[in-house]
mmCIF file of C-alpha atoms in Angstrom:
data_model
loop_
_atom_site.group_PDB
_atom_site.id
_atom_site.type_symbol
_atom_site.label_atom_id
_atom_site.label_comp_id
_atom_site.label_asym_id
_atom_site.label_seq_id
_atom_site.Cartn_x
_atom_site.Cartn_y
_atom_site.Cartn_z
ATOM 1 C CA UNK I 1 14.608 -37.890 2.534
ATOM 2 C CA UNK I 2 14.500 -38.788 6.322
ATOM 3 C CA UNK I 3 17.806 -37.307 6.956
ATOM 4 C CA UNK I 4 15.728 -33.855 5.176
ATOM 5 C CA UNK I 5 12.816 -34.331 7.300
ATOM 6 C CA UNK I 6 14.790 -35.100 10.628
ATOM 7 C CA UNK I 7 16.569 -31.698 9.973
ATOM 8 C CA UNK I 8 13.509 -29.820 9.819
ATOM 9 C CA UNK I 9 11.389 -31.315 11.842
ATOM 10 C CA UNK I 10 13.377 -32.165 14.914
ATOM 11 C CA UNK I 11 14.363 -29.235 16.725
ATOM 12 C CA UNK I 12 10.678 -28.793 17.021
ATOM 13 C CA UNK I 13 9.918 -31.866 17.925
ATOM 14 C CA UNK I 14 12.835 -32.291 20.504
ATOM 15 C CA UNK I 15 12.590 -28.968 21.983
ATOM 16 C CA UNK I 16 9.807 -26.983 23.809
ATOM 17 C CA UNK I 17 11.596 -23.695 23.212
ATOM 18 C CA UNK I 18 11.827 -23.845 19.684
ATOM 19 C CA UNK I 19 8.070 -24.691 19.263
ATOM 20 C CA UNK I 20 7.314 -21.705 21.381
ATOM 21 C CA UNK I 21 9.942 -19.482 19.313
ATOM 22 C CA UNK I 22 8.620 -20.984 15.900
ATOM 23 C CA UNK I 23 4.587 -19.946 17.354
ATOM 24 C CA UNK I 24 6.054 -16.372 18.579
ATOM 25 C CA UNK I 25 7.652 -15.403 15.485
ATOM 26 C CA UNK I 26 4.542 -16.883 13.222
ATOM 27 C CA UNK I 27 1.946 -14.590 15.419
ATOM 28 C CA UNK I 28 4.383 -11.777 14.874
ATOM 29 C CA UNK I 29 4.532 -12.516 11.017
ATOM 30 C CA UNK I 30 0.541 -12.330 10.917
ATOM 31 C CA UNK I 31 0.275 -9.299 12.745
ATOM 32 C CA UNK I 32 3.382 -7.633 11.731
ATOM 33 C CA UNK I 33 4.033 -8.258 7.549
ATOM 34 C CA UNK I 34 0.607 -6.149 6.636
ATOM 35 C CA UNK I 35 1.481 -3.003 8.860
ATOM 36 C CA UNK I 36 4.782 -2.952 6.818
ATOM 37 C CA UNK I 37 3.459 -3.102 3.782
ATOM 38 C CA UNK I 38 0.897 -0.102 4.678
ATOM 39 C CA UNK I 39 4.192 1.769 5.989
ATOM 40 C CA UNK I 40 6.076 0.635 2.711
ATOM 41 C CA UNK I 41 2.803 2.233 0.777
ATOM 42 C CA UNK I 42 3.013 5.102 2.892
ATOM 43 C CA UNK I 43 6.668 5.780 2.173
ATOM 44 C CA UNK I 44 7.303 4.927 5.918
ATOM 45 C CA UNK I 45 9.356 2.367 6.238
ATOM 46 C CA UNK I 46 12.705 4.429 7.890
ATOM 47 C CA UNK I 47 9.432 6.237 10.103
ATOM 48 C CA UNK I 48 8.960 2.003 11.641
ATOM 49 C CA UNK I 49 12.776 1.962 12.349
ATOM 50 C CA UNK I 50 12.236 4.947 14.230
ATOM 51 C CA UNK I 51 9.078 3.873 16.177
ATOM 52 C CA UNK I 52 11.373 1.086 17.129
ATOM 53 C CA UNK I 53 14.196 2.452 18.464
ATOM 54 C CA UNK I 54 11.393 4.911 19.911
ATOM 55 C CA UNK I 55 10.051 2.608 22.287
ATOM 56 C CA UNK I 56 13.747 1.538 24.163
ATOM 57 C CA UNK I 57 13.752 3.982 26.763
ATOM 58 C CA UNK I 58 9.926 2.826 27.935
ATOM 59 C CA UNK I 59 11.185 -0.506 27.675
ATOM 60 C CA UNK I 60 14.496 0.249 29.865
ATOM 61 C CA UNK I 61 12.443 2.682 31.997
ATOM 62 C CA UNK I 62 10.382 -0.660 33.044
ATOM 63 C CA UNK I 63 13.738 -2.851 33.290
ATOM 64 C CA UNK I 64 15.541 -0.051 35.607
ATOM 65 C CA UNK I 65 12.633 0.069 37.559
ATOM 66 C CA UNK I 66 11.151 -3.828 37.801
ATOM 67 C CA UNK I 67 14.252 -6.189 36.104
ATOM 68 C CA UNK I 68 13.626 -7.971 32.894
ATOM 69 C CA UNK I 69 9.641 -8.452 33.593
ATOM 70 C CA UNK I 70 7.301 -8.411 30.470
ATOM 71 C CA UNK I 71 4.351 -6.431 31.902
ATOM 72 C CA UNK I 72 6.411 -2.879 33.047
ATOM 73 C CA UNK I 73 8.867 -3.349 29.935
ATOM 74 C CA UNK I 74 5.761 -3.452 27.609
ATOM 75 C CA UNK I 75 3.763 -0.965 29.312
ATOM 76 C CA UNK I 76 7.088 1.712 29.154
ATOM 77 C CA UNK I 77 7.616 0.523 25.655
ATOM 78 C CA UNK I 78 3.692 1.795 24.923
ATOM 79 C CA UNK I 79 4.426 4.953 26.726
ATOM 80 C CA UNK I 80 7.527 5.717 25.042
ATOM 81 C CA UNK I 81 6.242 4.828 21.520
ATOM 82 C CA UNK I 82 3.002 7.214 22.004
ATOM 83 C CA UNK I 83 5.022 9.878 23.330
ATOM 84 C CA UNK I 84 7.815 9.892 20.400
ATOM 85 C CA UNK I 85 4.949 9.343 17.505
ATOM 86 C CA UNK I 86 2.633 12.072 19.204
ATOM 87 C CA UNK I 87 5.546 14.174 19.966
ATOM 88 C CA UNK I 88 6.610 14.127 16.703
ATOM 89 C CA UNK I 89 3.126 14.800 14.749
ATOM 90 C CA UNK I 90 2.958 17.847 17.200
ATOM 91 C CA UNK I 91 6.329 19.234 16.466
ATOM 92 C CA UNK I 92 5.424 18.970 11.967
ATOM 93 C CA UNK I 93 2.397 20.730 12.503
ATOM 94 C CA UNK I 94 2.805 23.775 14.338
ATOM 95 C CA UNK I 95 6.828 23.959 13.054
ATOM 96 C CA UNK I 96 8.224 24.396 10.048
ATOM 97 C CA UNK I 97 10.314 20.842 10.382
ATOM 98 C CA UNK I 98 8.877 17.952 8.489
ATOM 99 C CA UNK I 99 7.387 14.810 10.177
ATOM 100 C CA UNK I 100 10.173 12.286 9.477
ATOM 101 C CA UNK I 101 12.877 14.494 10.292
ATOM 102 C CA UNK I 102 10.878 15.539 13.634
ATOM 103 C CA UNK I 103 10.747 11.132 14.253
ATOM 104 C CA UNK I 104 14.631 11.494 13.950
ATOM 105 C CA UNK I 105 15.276 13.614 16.170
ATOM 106 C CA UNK I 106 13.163 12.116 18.719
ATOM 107 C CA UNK I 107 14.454 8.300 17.668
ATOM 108 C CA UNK I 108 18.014 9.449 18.669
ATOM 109 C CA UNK I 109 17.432 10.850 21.386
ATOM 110 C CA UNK I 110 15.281 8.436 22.166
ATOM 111 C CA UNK I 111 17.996 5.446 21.340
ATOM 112 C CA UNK I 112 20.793 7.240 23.173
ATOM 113 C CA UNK I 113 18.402 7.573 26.783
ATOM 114 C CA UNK I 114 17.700 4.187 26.584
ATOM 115 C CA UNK I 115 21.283 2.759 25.928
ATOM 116 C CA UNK I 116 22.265 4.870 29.059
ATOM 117 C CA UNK I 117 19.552 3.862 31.176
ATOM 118 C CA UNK I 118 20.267 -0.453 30.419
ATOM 119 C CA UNK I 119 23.647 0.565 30.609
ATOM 120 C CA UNK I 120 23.451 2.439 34.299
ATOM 121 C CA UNK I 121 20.950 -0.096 35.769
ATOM 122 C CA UNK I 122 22.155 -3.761 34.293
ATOM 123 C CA UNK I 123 24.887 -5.285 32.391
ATOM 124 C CA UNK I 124 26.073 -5.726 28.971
ATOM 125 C CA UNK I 125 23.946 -8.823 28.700
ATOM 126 C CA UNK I 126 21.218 -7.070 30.069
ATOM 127 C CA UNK I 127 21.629 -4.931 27.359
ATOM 128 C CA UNK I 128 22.025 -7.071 24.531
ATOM 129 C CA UNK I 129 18.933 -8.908 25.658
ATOM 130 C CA UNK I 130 16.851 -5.679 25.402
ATOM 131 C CA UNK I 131 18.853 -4.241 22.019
ATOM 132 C CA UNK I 132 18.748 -8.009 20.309
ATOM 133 C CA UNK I 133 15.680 -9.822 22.072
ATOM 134 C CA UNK I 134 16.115 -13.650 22.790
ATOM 135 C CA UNK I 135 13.418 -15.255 20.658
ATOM 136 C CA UNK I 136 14.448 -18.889 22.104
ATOM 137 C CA UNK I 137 13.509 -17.854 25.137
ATOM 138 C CA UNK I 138 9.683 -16.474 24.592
ATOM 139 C CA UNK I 139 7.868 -17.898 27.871
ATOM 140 C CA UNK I 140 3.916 -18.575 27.692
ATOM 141 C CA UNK I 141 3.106 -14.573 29.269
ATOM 142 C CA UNK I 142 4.906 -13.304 26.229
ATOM 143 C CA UNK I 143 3.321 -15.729 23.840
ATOM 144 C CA UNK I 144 -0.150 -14.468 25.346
ATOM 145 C CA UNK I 145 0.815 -11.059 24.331
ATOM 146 C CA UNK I 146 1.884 -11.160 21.360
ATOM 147 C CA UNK I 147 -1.230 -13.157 20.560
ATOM 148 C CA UNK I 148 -3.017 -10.856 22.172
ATOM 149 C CA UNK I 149 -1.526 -7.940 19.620
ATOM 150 C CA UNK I 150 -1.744 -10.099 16.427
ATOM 151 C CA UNK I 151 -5.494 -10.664 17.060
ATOM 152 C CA UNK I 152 -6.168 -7.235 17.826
ATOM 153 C CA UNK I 153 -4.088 -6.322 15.171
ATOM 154 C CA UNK I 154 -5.622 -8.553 12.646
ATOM 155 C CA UNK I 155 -9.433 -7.555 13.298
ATOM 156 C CA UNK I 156 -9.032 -3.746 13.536
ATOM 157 C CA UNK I 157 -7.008 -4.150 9.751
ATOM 158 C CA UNK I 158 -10.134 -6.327 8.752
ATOM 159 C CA UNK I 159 -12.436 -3.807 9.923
ATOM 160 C CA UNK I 160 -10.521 -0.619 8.850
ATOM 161 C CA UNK I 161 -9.350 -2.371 5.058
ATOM 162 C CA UNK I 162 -10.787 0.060 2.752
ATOM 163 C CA UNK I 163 -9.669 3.150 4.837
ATOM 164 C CA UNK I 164 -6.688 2.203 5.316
ATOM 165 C CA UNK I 165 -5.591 1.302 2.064
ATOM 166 C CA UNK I 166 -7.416 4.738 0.732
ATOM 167 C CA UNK I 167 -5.186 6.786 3.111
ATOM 168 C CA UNK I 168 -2.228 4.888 2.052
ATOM 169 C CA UNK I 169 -2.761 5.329 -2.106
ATOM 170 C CA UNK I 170 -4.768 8.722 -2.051
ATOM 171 C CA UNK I 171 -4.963 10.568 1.465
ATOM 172 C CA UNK I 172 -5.739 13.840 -0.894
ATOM 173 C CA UNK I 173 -9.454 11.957 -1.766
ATOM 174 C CA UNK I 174 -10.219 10.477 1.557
ATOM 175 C CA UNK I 175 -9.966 13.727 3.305
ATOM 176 C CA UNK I 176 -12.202 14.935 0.376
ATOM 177 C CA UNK I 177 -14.739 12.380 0.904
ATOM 178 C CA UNK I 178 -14.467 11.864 4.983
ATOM 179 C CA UNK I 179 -13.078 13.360 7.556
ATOM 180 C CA UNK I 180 -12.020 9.548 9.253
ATOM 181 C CA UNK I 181 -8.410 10.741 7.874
ATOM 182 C CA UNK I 182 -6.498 11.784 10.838
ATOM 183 C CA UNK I 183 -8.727 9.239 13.080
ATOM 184 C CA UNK I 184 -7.055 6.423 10.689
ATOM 185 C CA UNK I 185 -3.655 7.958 10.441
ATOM 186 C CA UNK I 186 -3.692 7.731 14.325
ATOM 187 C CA UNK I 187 -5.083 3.934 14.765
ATOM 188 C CA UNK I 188 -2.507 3.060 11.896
ATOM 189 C CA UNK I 189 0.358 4.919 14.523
ATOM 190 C CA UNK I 190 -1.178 2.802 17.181
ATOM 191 C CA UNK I 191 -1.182 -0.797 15.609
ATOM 192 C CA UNK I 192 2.861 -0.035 14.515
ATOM 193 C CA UNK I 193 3.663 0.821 18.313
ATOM 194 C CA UNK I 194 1.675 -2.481 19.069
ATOM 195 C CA UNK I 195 3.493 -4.440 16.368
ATOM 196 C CA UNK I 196 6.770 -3.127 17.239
ATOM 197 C CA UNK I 197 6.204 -4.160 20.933
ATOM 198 C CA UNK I 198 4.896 -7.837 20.155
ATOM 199 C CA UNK I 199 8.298 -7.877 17.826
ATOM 200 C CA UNK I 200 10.348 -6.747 20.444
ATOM 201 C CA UNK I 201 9.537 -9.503 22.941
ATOM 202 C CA UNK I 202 11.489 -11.666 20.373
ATOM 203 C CA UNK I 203 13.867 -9.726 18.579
ATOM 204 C CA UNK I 204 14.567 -6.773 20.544
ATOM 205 C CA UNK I 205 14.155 -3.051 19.168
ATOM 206 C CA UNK I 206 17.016 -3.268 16.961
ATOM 207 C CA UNK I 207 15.654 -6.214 14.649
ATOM 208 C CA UNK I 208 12.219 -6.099 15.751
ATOM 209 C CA UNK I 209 11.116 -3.486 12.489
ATOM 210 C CA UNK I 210 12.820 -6.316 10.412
ATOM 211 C CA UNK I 211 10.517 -9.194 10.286
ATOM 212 C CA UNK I 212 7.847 -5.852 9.581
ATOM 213 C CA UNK I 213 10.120 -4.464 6.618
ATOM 214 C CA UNK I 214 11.496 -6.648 4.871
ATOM 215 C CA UNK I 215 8.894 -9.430 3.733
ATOM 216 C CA UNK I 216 6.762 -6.497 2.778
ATOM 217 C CA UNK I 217 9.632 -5.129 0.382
ATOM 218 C CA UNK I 218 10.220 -8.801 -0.689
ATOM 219 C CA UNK I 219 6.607 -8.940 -1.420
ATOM 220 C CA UNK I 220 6.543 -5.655 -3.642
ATOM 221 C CA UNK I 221 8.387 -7.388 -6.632
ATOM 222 C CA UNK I 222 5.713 -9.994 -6.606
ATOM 223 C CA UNK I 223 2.532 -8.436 -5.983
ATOM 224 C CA UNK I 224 0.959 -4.870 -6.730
ATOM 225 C CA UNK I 225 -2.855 -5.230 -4.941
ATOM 226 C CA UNK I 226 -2.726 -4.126 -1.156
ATOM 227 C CA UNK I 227 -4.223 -7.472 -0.457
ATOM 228 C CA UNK I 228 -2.120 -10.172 -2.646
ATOM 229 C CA UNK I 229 1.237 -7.859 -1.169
ATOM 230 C CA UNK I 230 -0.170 -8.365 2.615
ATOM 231 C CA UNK I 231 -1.000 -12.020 1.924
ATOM 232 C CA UNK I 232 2.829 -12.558 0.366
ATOM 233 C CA UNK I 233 4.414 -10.440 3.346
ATOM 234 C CA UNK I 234 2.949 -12.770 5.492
ATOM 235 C CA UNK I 235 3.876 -15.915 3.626
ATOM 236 C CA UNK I 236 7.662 -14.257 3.177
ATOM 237 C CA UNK I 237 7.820 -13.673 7.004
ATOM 238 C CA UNK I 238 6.701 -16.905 8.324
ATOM 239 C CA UNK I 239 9.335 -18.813 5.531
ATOM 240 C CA UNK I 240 12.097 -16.509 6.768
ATOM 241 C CA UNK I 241 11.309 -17.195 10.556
ATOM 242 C CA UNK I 242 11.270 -21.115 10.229
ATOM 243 C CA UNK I 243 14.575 -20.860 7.838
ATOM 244 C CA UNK I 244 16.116 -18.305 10.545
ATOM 245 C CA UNK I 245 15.067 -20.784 13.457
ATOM 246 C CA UNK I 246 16.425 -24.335 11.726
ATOM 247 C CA UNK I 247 19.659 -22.107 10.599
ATOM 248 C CA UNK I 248 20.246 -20.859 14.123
ATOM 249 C CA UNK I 249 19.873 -24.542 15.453
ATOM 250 C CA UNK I 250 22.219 -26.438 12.935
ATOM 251 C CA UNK I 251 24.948 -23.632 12.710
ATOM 252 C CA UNK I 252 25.150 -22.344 16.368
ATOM 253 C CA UNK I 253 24.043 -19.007 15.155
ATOM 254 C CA UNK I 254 22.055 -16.379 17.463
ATOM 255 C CA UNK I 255 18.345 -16.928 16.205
ATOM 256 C CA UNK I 256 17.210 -12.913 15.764
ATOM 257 C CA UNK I 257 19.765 -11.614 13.943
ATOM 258 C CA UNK I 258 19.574 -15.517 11.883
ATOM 259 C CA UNK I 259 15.628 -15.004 11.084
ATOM 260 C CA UNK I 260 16.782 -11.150 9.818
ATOM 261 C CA UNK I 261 19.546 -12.477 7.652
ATOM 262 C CA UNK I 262 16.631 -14.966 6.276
ATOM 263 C CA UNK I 263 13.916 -12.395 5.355
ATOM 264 C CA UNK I 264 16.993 -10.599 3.670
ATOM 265 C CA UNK I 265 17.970 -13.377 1.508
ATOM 266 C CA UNK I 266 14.787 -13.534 0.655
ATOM 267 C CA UNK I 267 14.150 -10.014 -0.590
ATOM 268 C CA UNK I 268 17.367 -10.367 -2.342
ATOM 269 C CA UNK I 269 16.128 -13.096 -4.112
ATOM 270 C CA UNK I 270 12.820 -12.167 -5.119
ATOM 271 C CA UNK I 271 14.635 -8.752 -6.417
ATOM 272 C CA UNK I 272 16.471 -10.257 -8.320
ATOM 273 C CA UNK I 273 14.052 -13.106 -9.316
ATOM 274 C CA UNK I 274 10.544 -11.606 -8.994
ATOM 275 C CA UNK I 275 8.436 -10.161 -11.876
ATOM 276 C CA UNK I 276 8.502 -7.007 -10.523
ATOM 277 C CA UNK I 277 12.399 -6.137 -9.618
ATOM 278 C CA UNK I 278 15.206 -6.363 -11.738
ATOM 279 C CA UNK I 279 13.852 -8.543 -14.593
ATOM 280 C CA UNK I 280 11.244 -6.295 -15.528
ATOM 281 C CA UNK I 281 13.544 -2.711 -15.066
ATOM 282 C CA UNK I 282 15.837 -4.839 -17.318
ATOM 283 C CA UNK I 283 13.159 -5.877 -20.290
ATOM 284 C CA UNK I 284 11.497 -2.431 -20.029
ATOM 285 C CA UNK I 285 11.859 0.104 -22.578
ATOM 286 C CA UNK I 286 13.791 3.218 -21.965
ATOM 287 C CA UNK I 287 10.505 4.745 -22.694
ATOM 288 C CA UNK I 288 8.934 2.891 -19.693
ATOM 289 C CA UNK I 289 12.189 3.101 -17.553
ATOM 290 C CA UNK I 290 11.708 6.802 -17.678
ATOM 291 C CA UNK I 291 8.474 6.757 -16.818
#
């Protein structure tokens, strides 16, 4: 039992980094986990990979121009984000192409710019560091911001609960009943862009939709209430970050791509486990299955 306990609890202990890491990737689970299950209820979830690759050339815009410093790279990463998700709302109203193939368009491009701009400014590592993120290495200014976003994050969701969750289920009604419909569609586009730039600090804008994603999938096969599946997202995320971290720690792995590898496992498992995935497609009717 103390060999158990010495294994979880003393990298934390021991080292200042990995407290700071464990705090980061907790904020970004709070903030983070209910925006991905609103984009999982609003069939969204490839539209937050995207956003994320949406936001590198801001973010390598502020690196070309100032070196790895948090303030330009987040303020570039905002720009970029706006511009992409704007961009492409603009381009599926007044054209015939549809909004997620107008996001693709604009992620690629988007991706590609970026990769050349790290690439024509730094090194490899440089580039690594912005594709990957380096969560062990979250100093207190980016701890302040991602606080920053999870608060901001967390009261605005508060405050806008009942919209948001009518615009994910029935956007038909709300628009029916209120015309706050594109005015929530557009905060909801603004609190991903945050999100994805709090997650990016720590896991870069490759894995940063991940620890969004995938505890809010994991959640679906346990939950079906918008609040019980935001309260198990969160839950899901902060379990995969602190498994990620202490597997990263004992097996020399790198610590983003171990806490993505955790929150996989873990939808794995509850699709295979939970009441909602396999076991109950399995013990339904063919009736039901159907239907």
């Amino acid at each position: 039992m103390e060999m158990v306990q010495q294994a979880l609890l003393a990298p934390f202990v021991e080292f200042a980094f990995m407290r700071r890491a464990l705090l980061g990737t907790f904020l970004i689970c709070v903030s983070a986990c209910p925006v991905g299950v609103f984009l999982m209820l609003r069939r969204m979830s490839l539209a937050g990979d995207a956003m994320a690759h949406a936001i590198l050339p801001g973010a390598a815009a502020g690196f070309a121009l100032f070196g790895l410093k948090l303030v330009p790279m987040t303020l570039g990463g905002l720009i970029a984000g706006g511009v992409v998700a704007l961009g492409a709302g603009a381009v599926s109203r007044f054209t015939i192409l549809r909004e997620d193939a107008a996001m693709a368009a604009f992620y690629l491009i988007s991706l590609a710019a970026g990769v050349v701009m790290v690439s024509a400014r730094g090194s490899g590592l440089d580039l690594l560091h912005i594709l990957f993120g380096t969560v062990l290495a979250l100093d207190d200014q980016a701890l302040a911001l991602i606080g920053l976003i999870a608060a901001v994050t967390s009261t605005t969701v508060l405050l806008l609960w009942r919209g948001l969750v009518a615009e994910c289920l029935d956007p038909l009604y709300l628009r029916s009943v209120s015309k706050l419909g594109p005015a929530l569609h557009f905060a909801f586009l603004v609190l991903l862009v945050l999100n994805l730039i709090a997650g990016f600090q720590a896991l870069g804008t490759l894995l940063c939709v991940g620890l969004m994603i995938l505890p809010a999938a994991a959640a679906r096969f346990w939950a079906d209430r918008a609040a019980s599946l935001c309260l198990t997202a969160i839950a899901f995320g902060l379990a995969a970050s602190l498994a990620g971290l202490l597997l990263s720690y004992h097996a020399a792995l790198p610590s983003g791509p171990a806490i993505i590898l955790s929150a996989g496992s873990l939808y794995l498992g509850s699709l295979l486990l939970g009441p909602r995935g396999l076991r109950l497609s399995l013990h339904a009717s063919p009736r039901r299955r159907a239907i």
